[in-house]
Tab-separated table of C-alpha atoms and ligand atoms in Angstrom:
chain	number	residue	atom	x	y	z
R	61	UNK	CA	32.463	74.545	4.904
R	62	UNK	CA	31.203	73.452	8.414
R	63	UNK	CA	27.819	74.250	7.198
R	64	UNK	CA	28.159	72.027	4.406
R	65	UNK	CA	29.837	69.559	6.116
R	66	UNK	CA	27.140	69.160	9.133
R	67	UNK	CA	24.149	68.831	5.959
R	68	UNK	CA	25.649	66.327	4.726
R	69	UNK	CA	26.321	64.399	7.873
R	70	UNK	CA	22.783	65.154	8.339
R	71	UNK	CA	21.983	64.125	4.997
R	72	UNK	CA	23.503	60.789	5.079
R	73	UNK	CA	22.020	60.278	9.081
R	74	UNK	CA	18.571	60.286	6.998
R	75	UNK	CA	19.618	58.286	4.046
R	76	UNK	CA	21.100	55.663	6.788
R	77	UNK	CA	18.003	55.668	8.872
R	78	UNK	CA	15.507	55.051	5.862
R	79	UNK	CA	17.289	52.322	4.637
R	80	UNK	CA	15.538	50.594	7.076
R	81	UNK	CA	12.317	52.055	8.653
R	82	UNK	CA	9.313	50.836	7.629
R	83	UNK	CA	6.951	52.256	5.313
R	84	UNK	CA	3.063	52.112	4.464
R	85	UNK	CA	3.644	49.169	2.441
R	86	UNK	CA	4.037	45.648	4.176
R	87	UNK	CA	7.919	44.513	4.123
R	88	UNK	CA	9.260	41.914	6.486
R	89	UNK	CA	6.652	39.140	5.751
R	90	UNK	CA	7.310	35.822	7.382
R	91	UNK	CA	5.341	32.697	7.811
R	92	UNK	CA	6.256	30.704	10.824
R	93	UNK	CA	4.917	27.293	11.561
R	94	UNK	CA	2.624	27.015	14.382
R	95	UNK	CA	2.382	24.435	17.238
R	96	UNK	CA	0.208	22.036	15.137
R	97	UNK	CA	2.680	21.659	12.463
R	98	UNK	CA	0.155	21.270	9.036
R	99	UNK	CA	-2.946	22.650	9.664
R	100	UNK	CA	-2.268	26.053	10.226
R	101	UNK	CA	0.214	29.150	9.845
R	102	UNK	CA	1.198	32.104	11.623
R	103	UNK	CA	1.641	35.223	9.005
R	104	UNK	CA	3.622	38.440	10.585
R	105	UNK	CA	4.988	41.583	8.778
R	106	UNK	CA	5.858	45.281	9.406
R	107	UNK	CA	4.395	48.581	8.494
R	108	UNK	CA	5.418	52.318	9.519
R	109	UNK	CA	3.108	53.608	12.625
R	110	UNK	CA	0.484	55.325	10.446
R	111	UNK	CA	-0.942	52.482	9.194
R	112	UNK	CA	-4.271	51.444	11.573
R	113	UNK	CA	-4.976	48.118	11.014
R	114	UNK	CA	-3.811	44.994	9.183
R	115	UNK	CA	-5.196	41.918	7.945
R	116	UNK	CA	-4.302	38.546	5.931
R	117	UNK	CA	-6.332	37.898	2.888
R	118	UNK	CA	-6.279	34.151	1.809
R	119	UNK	CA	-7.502	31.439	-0.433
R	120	UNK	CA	-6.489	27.972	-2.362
R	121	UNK	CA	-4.467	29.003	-4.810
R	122	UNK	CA	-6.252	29.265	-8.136
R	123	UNK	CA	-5.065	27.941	-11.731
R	124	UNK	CA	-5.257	31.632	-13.202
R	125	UNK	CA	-6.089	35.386	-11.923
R	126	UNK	CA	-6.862	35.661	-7.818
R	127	UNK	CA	-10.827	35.586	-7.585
R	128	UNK	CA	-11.916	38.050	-4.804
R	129	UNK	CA	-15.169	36.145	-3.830
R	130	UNK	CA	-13.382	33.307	-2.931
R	131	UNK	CA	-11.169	34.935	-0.376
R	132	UNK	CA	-11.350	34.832	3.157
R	133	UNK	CA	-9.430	37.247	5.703
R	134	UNK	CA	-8.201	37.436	9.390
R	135	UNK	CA	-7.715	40.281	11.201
R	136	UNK	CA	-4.502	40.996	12.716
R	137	UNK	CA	-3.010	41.536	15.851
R	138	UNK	CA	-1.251	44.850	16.055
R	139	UNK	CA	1.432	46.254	18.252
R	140	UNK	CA	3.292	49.549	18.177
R	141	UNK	CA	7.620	49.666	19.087
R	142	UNK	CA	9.980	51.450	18.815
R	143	UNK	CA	13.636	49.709	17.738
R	144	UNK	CA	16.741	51.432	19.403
R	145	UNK	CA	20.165	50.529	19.066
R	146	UNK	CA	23.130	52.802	20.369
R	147	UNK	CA	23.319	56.147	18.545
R	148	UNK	CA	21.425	54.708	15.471
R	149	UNK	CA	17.946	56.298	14.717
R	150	UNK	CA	15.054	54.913	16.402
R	151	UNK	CA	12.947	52.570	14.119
R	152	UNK	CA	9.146	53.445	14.753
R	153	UNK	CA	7.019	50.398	13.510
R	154	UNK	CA	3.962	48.635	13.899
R	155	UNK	CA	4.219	44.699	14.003
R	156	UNK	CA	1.367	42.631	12.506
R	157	UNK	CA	0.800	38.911	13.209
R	158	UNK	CA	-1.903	36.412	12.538
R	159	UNK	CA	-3.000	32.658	12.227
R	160	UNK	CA	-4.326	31.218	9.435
R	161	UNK	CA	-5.981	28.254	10.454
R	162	UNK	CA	-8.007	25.009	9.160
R	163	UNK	CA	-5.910	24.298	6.462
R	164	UNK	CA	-6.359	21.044	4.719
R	165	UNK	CA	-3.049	19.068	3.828
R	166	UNK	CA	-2.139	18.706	0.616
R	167	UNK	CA	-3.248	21.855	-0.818
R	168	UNK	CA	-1.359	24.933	-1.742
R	169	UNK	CA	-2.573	28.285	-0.700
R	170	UNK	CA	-2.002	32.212	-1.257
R	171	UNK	CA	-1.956	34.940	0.782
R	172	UNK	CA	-1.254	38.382	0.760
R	173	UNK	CA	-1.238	41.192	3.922
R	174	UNK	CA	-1.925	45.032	4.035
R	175	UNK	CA	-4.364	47.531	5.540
R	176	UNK	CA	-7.255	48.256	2.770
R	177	UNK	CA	-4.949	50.623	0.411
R	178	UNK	CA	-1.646	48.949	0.344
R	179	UNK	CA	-0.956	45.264	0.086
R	180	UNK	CA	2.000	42.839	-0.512
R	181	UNK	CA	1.888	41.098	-3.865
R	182	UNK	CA	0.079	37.385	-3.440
R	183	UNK	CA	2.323	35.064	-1.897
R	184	UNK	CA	2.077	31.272	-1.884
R	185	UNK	CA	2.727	28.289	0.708
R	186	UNK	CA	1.535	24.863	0.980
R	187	UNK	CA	1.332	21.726	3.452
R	188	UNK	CA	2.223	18.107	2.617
R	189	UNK	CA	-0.550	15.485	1.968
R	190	UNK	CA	-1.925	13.087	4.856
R	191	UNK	CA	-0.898	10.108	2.858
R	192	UNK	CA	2.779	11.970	1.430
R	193	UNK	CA	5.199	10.015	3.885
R	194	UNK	CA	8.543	11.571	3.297
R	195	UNK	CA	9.196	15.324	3.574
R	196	UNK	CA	12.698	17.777	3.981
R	197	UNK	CA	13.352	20.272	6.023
R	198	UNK	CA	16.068	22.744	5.841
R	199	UNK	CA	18.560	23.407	9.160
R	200	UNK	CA	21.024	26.078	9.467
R	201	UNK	CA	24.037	27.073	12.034
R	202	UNK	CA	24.693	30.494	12.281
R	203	UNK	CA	23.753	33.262	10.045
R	204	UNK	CA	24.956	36.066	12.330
R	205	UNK	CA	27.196	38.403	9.711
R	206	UNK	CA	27.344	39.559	6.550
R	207	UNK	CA	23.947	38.574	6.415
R	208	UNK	CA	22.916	40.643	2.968
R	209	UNK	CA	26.283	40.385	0.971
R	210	UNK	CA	27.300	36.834	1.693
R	211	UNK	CA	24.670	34.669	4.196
R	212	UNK	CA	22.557	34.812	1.189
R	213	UNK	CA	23.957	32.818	-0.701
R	214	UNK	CA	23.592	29.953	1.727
R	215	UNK	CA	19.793	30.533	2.378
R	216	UNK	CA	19.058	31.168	-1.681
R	217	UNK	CA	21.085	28.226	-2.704
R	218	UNK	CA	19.507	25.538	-0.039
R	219	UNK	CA	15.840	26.737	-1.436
R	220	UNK	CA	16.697	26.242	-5.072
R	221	UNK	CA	17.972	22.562	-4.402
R	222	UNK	CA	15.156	21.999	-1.891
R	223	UNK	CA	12.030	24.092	-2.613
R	224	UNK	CA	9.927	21.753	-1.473
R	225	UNK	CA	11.402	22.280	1.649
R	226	UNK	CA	8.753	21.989	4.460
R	227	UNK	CA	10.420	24.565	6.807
R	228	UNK	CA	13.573	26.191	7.447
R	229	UNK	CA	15.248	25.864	11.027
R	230	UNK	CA	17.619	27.948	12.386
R	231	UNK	CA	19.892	26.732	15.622
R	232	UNK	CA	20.334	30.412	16.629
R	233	UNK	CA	22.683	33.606	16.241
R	234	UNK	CA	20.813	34.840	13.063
R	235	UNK	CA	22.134	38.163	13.634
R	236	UNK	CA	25.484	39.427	15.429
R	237	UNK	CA	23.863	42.341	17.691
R	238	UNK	CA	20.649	41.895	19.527
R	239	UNK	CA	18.393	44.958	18.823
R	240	UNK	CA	20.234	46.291	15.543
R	241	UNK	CA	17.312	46.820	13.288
R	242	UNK	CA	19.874	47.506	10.479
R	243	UNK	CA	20.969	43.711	10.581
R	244	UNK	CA	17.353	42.473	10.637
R	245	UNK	CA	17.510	44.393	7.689
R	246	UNK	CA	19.913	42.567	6.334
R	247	UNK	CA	18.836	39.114	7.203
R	248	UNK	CA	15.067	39.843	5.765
R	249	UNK	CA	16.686	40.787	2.420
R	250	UNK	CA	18.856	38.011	1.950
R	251	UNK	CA	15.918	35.734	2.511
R	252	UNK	CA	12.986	37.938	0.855
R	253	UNK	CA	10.159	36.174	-0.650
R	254	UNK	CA	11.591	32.520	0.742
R	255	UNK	CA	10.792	33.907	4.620
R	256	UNK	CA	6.900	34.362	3.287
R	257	UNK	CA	6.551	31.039	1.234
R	258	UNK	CA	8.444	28.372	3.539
R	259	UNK	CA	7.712	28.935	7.302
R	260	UNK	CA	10.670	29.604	9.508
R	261	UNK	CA	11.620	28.029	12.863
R	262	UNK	CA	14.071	29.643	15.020
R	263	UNK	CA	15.641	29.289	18.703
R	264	UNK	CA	17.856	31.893	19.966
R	265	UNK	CA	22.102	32.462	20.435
R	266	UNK	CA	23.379	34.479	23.018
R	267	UNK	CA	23.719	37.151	19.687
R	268	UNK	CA	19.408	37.149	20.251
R	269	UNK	CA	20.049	38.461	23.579
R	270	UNK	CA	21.400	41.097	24.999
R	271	UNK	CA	22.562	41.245	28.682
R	272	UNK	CA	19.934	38.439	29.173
R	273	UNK	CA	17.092	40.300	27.442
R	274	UNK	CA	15.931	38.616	24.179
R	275	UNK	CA	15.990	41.251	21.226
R	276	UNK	CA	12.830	42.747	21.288
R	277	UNK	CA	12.581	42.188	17.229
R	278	UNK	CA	12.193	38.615	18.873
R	279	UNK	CA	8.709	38.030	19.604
R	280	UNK	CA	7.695	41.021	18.085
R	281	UNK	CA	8.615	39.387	14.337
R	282	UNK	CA	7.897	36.119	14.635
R	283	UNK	CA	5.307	34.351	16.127
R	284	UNK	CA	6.459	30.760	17.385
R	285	UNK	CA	4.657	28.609	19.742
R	286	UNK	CA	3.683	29.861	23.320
R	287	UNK	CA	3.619	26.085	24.528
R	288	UNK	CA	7.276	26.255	26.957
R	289	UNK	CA	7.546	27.034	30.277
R	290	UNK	CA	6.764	30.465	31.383
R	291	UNK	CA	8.741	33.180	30.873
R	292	UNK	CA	10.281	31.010	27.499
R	293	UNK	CA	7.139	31.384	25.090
R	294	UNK	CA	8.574	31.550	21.636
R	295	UNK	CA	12.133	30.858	22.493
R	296	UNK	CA	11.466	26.969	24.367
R	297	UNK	CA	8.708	24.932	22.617
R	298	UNK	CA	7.927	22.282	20.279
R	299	UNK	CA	6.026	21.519	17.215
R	300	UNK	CA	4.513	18.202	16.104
R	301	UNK	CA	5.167	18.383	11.948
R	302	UNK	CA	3.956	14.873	10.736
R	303	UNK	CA	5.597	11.633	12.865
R	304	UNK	CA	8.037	14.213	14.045
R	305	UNK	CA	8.061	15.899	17.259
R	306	UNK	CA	10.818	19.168	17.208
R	307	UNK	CA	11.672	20.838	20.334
R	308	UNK	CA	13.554	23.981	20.872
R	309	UNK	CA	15.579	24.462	23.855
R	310	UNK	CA	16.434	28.310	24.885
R	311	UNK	CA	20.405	27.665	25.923
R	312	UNK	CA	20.936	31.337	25.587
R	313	UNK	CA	18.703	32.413	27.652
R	314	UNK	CA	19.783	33.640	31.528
R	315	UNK	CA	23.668	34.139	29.931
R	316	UNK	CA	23.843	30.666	28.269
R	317	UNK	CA	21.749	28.843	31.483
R	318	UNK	CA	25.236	29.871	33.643
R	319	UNK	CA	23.367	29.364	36.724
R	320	UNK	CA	22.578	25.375	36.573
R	321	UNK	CA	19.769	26.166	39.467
R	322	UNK	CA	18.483	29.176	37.696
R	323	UNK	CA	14.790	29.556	36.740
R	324	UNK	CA	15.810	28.989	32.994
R	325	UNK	CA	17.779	26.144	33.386
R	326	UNK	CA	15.427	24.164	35.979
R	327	UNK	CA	12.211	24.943	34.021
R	328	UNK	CA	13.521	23.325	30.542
R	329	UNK	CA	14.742	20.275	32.124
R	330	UNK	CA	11.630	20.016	33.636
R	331	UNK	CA	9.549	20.898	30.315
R	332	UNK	CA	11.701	19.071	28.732
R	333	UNK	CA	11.113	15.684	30.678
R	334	UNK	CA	7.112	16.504	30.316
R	335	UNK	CA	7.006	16.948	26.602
R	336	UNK	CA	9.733	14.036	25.705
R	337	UNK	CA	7.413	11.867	27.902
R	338	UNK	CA	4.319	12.864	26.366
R	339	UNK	CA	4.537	11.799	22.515
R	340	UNK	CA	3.795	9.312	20.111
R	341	UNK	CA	6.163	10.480	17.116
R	342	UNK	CA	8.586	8.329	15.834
R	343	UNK	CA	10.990	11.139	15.640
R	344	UNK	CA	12.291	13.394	17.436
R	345	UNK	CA	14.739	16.298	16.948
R	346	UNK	CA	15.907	18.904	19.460
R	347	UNK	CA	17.565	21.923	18.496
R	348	UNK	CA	19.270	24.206	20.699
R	349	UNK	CA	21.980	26.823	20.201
R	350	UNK	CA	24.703	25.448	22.404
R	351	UNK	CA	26.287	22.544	20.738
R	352	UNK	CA	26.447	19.554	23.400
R	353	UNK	CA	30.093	18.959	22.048
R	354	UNK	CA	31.823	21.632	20.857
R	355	UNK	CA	33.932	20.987	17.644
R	356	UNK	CA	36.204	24.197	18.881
R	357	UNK	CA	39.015	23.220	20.739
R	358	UNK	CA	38.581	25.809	23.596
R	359	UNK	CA	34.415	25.294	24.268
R	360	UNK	CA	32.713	22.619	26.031
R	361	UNK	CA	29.149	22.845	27.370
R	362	UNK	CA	29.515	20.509	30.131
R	363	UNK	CA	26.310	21.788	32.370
R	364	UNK	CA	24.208	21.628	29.511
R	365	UNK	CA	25.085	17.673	28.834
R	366	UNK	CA	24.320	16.926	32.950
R	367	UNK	CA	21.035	18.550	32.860
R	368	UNK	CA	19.674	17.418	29.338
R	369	UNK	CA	21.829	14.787	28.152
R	370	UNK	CA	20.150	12.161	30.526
R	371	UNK	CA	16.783	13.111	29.389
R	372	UNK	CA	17.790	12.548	25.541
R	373	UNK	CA	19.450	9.286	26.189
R	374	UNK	CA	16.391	8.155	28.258
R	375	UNK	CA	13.734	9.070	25.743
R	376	UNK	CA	15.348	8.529	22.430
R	377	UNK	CA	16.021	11.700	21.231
R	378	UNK	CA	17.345	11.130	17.818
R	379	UNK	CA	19.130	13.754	16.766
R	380	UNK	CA	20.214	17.228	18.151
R	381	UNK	CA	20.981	20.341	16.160
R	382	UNK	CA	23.111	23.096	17.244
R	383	UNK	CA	25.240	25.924	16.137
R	384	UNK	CA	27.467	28.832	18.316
R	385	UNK	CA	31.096	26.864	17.109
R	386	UNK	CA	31.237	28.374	13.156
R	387	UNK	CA	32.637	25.211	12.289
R	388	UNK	CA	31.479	21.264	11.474
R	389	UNK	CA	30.778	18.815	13.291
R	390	UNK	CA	28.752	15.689	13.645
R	391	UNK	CA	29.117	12.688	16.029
R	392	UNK	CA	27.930	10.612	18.695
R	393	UNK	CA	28.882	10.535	22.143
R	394	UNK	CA	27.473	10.153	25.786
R	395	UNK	CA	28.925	11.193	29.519
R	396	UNK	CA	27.693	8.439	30.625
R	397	UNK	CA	29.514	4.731	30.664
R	398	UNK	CA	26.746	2.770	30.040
R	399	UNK	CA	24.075	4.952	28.000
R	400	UNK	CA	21.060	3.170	26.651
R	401	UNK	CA	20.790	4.980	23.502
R	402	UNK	CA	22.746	8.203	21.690
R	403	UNK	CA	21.685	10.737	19.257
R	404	UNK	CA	23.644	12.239	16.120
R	405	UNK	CA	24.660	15.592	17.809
R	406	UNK	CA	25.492	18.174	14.580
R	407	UNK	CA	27.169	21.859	14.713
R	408	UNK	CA	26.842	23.652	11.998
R	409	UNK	CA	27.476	27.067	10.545
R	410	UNK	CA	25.579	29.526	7.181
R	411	UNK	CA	27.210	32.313	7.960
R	412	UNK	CA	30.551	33.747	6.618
R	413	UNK	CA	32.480	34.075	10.453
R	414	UNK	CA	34.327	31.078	11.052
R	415	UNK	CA	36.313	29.212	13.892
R	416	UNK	CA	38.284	26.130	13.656
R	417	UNK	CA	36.829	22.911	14.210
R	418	UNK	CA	39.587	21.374	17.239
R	419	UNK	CA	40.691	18.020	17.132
R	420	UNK	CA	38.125	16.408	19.527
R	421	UNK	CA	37.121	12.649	19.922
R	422	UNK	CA	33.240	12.775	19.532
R	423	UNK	CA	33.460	13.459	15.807
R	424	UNK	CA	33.398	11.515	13.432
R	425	UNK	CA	33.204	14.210	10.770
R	426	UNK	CA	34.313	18.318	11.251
R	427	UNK	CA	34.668	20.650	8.867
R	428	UNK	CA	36.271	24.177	9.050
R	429	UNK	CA	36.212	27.579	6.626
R	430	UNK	CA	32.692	26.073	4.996
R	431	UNK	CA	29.617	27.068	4.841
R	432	UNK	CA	26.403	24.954	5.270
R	433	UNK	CA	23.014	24.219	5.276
R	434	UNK	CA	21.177	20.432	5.908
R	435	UNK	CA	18.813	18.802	4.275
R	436	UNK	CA	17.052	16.533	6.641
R	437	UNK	CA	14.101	13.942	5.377
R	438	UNK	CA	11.990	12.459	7.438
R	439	UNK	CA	10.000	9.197	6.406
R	440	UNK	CA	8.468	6.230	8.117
R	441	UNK	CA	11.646	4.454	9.562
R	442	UNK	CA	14.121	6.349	7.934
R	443	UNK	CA	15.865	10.047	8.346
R	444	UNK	CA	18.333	11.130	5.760
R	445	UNK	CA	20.703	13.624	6.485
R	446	UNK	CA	22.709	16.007	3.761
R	447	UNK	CA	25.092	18.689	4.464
R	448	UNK	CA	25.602	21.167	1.654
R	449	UNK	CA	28.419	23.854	0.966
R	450	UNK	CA	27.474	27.436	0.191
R	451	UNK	CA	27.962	26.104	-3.602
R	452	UNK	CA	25.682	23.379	-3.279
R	453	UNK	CA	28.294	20.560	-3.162
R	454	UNK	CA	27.289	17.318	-0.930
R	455	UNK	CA	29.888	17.317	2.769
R	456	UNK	CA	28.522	15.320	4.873
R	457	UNK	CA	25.545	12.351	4.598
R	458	UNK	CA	24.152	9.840	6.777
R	459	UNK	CA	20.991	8.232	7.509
R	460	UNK	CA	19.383	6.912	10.741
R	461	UNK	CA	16.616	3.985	10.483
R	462	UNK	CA	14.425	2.579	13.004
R	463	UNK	CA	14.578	-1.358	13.497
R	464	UNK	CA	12.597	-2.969	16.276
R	465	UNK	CA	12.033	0.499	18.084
R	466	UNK	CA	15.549	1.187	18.062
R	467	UNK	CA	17.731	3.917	15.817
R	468	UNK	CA	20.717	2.450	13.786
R	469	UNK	CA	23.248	4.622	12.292
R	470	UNK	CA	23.848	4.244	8.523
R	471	UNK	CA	26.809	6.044	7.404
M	524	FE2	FE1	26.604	31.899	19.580
């Protein structure tokens, strides 16, 4: 009986562990946009350990059947880890990343990634036209749980009402344990083939770190821009996408910036100053995991508002996008009594855990026991905003528009 008992324990050990090691076929294939918004893309993916090499094959995308003379290929970069997580079975993986650069605008493109024997089916992305003024993006709170049987929904319904999307942003938290392969698991299933046709932007929750050391899935999985201060590459940095310039500010990083003289804290507000004073777009959106107001009665990030609030009002930042509250909300406000200029700050949530949005002054719409994602367009002048349930259903709208170098609310 004990016999039986301990093979089966063994048994399902196995069965648990394969469900998500990697294998000799590419799985985990995401695009990520790079610094330079349109004219390139970074491609990543996962293999088991015996694979030796990878590589991105690429060309425009053709009416009919894939032409091998006209494709062209990049060689990847490859690393080896190793994925722990309390008593769970160590993953074993090799991580492969590359750029594919020179793009032209306008066109669509397919891909595919592998090693010589075994390749990913032919997957397709595409960048907007010079002269196309208007494009969407998709932005989402919180994934964090339940990320297979119900964040799914969220991320499969915003890309069938917005498949044009340009890229997908996410303020943070996407899973609930830093280092849990088993939930990146999750997360890469619910968004599948979406994750390797739209590129993904992400800046990390305190659930990305662990005892302040980012998940090592982190930088290992993506490949985001290396252009923040040292020490923050891929977690702090902007991209310029169009007449938009989006900057990601690492507020989980050295246990949610609790030391306000800290090295994390001091070299943001200091990056931050340099690349808010050092642009020409005529928007600009930053995202960061700790909401500046917290709809939840309990939270408020008042250190975070002294150190970057100032810079935001001073340079026009025009709207910032947050998460960490699993609730709604969407206002403006300012610490200061005479502020020359406020963003729209939004909290949002796309996963199924959910707090209750308090009763709390700066908004001016909250939401509780929903979940979200926002369409955001960007055209010369004018920014729409659209929050949509899980279902689809419109909650929340506005629009910003720029008159005489100034942004006017619309709502
Ligand atoms: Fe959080």
């Amino acid at each position: 009986m004990c016999l039986v008992a301990g093979l089966l324990c063994i048994g399902s050990n196995y069965l648990m562990a394969q469900s998500n090691a990697a294998s000799s076929s590419p799985d985990r294939i995401i695009l990520n946009l790079t610094a330079a918004g349109t004219n390139s893309v970074a491609v990543s993916w996962r293999t088991d350990t015996l694979v030796e090499k990878g590589f991105c094959e690429w060309q425009l995308s053709p009416q009919g059947p894939v032409a091998s003379e006209n494709t062209r290929q990049v060689v990847a970069n490859t690393q080896q880890l190793v994925y722990t997580y309390s008593n769970e079975p160590a993953i074993h993986a090799k991580q492969h990343s590359c750029t594919l650069k020179d793009l032209a605008p306008g066109k669509s493109y397919i891909y595919r990634v592998g090693d010589g024997t075994n390749y990913s089916e032919w997957l397709e992305f595409s960048f907007p036209a010079e002269d196309q003024e208007a494009f969407s993006f998709l932005y989402f709170g919180d994934p964090q749980t339940s990320l297979k049987s119900q964040w799914s929904r969220v991320v499969r319904k915003a890309y069938q009402q917005v498949p044009e999307s340009a890229f997908m942003l996410y303020a943070g938290d996407l899973i609930n344990r830093a280092g849990k392969d088993r939930e990146w698991q999750e997360w890469f299933e619910a968004g599948r083939f979406i994750f390797s046709s739209t590129p993904q932007l992400m800046t990390p929750g305190n659930h990305d770190y662990d005892d302040r050391t980012l998940d090592p899935h982190w930088r290992a999985q993506f490949e985001l821009p290396k252009n923040g201060p040292k020490g923050l590459e891929e977690t702090c940095f902007f991209i310029d996408y169009k007449n938009l310039r989006l900057i990601s500010i690492d507020s989980a990083a050295g246990d949610e910036l609790d030391d306000e003289n800290g090295w994390e804290m001091q070299s943001q507000v200091a990056w931050l100053d340099s690349v808010l004073g050092n642009t020409e777009s005529e928007w600009i959106i930053l995202t960061t995991h700790l909401p500046f107001y917290s709809p939840k009665a309990s939270r408020d990030n008042a250190s975070l508002r002294k150190h970057f609030q100032p810079l935001i009002e001073k340079y026009g930042v025009d709207l910032v996008l947050s998460g960490h509250d699993h609730s709604y909300g969407r206002g403006m406000a300012s610490d200061s009594s005479n502020p020359l200029h406020q963003p729209v700050y939004v909290v949002s949530v796309s996963g199924p855990k959910m707090y209750e949005a308090g009763d709390k002054d700066w908004m001016k719409r909250k939401g509780s026991k929903v979940q979200l994602f926002q369409k955001i367009t960007i055209a010369p002048g004018k920014l729409n905003f659209e929050a949509h349930t899980a279902n689809g259903e419109l909650f929340d709208h506005f629009q910003l528009r720029k008159v005489d170098g100034q942004t006017e609310l619309l709502d």
